[in-house]
GROMACS .gro file of C-alpha atoms in nm:
model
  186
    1UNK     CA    1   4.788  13.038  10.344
    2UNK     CA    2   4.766  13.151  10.725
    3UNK     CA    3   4.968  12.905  10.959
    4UNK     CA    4   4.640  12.785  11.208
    5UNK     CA    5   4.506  12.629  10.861
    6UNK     CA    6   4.877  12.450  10.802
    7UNK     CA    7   4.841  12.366  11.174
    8UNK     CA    8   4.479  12.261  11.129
    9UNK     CA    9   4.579  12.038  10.795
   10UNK     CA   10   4.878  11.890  10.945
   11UNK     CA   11   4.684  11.777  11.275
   12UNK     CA   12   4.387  11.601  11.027
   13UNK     CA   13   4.651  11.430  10.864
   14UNK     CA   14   4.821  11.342  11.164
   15UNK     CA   15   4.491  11.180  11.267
   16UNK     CA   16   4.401  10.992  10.969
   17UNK     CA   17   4.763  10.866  10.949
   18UNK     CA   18   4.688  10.737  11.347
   19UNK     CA   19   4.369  10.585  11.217
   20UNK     CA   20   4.509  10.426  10.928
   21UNK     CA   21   4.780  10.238  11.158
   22UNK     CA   22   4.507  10.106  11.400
   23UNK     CA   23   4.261   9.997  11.176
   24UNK     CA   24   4.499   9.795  10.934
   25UNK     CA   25   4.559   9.513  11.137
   26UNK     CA   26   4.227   9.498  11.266
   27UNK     CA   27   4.152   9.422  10.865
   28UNK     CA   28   4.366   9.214  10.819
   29UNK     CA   29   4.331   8.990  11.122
   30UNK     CA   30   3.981   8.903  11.048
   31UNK     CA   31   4.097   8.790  10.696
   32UNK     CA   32   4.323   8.543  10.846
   33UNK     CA   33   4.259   8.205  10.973
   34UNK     CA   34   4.301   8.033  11.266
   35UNK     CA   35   4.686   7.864  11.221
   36UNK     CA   36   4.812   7.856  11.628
   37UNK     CA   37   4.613   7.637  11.883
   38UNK     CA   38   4.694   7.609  12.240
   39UNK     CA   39   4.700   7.204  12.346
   40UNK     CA   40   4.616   7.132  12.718
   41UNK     CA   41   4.609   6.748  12.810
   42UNK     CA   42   4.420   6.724  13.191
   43UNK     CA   43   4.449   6.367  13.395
   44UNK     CA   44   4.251   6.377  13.677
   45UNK     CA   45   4.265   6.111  13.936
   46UNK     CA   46   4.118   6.071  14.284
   47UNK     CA   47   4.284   5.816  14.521
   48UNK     CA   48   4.543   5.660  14.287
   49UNK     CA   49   4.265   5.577  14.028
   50UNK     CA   50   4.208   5.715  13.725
   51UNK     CA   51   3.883   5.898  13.714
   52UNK     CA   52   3.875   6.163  13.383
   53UNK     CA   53   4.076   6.283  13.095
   54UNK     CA   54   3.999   6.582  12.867
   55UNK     CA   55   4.192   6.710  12.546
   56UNK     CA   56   4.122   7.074  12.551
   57UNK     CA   57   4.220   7.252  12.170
   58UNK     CA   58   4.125   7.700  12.168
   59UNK     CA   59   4.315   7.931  11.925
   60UNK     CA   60   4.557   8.096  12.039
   61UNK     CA   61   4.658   8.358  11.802
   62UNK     CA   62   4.804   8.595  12.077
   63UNK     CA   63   4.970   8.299  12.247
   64UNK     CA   64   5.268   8.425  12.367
   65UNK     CA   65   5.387   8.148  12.554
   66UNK     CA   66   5.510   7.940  12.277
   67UNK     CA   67   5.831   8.056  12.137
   68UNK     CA   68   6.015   7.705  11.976
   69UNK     CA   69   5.823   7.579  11.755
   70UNK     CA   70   5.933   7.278  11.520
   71UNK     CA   71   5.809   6.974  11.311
   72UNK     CA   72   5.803   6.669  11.528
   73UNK     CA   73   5.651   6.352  11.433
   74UNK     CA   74   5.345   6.219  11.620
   75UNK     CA   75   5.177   5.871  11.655
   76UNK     CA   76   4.847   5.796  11.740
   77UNK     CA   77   4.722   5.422  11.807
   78UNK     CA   78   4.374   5.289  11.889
   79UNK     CA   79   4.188   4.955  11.957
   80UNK     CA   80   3.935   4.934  11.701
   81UNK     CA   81   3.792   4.707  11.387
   82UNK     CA   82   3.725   4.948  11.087
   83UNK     CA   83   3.367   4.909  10.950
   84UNK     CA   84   3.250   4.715  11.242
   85UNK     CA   85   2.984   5.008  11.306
   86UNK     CA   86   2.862   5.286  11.120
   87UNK     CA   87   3.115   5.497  11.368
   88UNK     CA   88   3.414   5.319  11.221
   89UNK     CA   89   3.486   5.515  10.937
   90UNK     CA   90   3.857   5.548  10.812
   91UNK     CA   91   3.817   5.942  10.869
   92UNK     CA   92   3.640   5.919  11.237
   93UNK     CA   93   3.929   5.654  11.332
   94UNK     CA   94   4.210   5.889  11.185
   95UNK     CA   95   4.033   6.184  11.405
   96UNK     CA   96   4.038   5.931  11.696
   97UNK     CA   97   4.403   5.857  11.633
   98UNK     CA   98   4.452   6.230  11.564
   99UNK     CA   99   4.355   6.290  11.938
  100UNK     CA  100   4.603   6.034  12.056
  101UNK     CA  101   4.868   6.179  11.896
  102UNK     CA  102   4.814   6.515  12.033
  103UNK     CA  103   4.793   6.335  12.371
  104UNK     CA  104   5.100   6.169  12.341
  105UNK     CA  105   5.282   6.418  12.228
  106UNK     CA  106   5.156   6.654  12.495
  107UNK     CA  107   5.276   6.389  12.774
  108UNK     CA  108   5.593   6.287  12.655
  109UNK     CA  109   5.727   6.685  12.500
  110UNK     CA  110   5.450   6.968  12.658
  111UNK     CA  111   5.468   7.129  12.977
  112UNK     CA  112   5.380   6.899  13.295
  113UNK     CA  113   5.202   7.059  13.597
  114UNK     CA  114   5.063   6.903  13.902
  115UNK     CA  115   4.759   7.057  14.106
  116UNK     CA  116   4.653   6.834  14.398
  117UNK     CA  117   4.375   6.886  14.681
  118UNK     CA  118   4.301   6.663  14.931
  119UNK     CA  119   4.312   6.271  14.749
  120UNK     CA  120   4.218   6.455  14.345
  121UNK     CA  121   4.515   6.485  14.167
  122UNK     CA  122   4.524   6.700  13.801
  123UNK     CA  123   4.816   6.627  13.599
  124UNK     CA  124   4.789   6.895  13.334
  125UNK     CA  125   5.036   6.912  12.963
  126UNK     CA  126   5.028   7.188  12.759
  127UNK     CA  127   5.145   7.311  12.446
  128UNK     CA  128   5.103   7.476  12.135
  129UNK     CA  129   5.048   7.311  11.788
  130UNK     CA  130   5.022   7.506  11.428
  131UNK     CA  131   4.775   7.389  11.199
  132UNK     CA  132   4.773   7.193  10.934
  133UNK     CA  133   4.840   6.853  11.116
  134UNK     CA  134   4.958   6.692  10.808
  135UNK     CA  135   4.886   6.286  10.860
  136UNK     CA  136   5.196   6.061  10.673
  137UNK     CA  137   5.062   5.716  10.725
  138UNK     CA  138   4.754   5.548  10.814
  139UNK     CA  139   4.712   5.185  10.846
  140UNK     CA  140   4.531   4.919  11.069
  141UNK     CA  141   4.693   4.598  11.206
  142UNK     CA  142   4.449   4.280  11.167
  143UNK     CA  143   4.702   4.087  11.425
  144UNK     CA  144   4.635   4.325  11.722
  145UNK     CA  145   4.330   4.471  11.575
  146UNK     CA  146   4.468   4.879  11.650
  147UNK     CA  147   4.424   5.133  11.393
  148UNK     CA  148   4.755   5.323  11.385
  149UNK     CA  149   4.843   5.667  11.202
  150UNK     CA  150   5.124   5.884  11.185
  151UNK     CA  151   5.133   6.301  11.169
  152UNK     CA  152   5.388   6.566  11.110
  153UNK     CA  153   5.311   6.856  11.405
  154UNK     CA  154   5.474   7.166  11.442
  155UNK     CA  155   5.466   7.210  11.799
  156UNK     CA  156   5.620   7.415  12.080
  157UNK     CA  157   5.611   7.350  12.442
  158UNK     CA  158   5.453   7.606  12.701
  159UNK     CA  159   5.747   7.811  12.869
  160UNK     CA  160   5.817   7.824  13.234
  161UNK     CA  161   5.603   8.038  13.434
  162UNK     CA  162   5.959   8.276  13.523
  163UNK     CA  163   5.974   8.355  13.180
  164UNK     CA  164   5.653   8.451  13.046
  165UNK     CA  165   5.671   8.815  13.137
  166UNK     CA  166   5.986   8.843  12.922
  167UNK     CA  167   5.805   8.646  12.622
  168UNK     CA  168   5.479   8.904  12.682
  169UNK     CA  169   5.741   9.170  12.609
  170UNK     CA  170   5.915   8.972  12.300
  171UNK     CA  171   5.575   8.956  12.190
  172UNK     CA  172   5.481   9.254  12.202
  173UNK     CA  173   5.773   9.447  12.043
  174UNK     CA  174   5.768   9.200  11.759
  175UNK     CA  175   5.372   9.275  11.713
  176UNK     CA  176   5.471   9.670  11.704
  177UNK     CA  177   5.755   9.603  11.441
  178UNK     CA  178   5.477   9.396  11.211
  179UNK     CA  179   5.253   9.618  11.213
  180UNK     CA  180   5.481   9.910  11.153
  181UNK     CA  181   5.627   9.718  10.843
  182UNK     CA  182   5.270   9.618  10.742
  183UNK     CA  183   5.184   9.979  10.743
  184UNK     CA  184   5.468  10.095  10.526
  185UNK     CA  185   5.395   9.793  10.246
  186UNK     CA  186   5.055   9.805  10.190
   0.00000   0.00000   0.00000
């Protein structure tokens, strides 16, 4: 066989090879669900008073700035009289308590930043949370009529700002190992 056809052969498997490694985790990403979810908990107020809240929840598959993740327990606690309306399901109150967890635990263990312009303040909290948000206990109190549940969160703080270009890296090189190993498995 003349060499430019071993050349020629070697180069077209050289390509598919190439193509093979890009296109696997491609695949296999769009099998996958959603697990990671960046948390960001916004307070806005405007001359000491509070004016508007917002619980923001986007993946965040590629979320880099989360790197300690771990179970911590989360309570969520509303005013509210089950069956009083056609609202008041059990399931609509545990989403409502749901939220309040998330806020809670965003304010007392996420990352706190302050933005301020003229007399509007934005306290923002943010953090990451993997999904399922298993719920432990549900229950509501007749003597202070609140609807209380309890849920087991994995959740990881947002890093510093300093470190997020080392994390981007971490990130990164981890990413290039997986899919090097996913390669060489499948």
């Amino acid at each position: 066989m003349p060499g430019f056809c071993k050349i020629y052969i070697f180069r077209s498997l050289l390509f598919v090879l190439i193509c093979c490694l890009v296109a696997q985790p491609c695949l296999m990403q769009a099998n996958e669900e959603i697990r990671h979810y960046y948390v960001r908990y916004d307070i806005k107020s405007s001359g000491n008073r509070l004016v508007d809240s917002n619980l923001t929840m986007v993946p965040a598959e590629n979320e880099f700035r989360a790197e300690n993740f771990s179970p911590v327990a989360a309570k969520g606690v509303i005013s509210a009289v089950p069956g009083s309306s056609p609202e008041t399901t059990v399931d609509r109150l545990t989403l409502l308590a749901k939220r309040d967890a998330l806020k809670r635990l965003l304010r007392d263990k996420g990352l706190k930043s302050v933005t301020s312009r003229d007399s509007d303040t934005v306290v923002s909290y943010e953090g990451a949370v993997k999904t399922p948000v298993k719920l432990v206990t549900r229950q509501y109190n007749k003597e202070t009529g609140r609807f209380e549940a309890s849920f087991q969160v994995v959740f990881s703080p947002t890093a510093f700002p300093d470190r997020w270009d080392e994390l981007e890296f971490k990130d990164r090189v981890k990413q290039l190992f997986s899919d090097f190993l996913i390669f060489f498995t499948n």
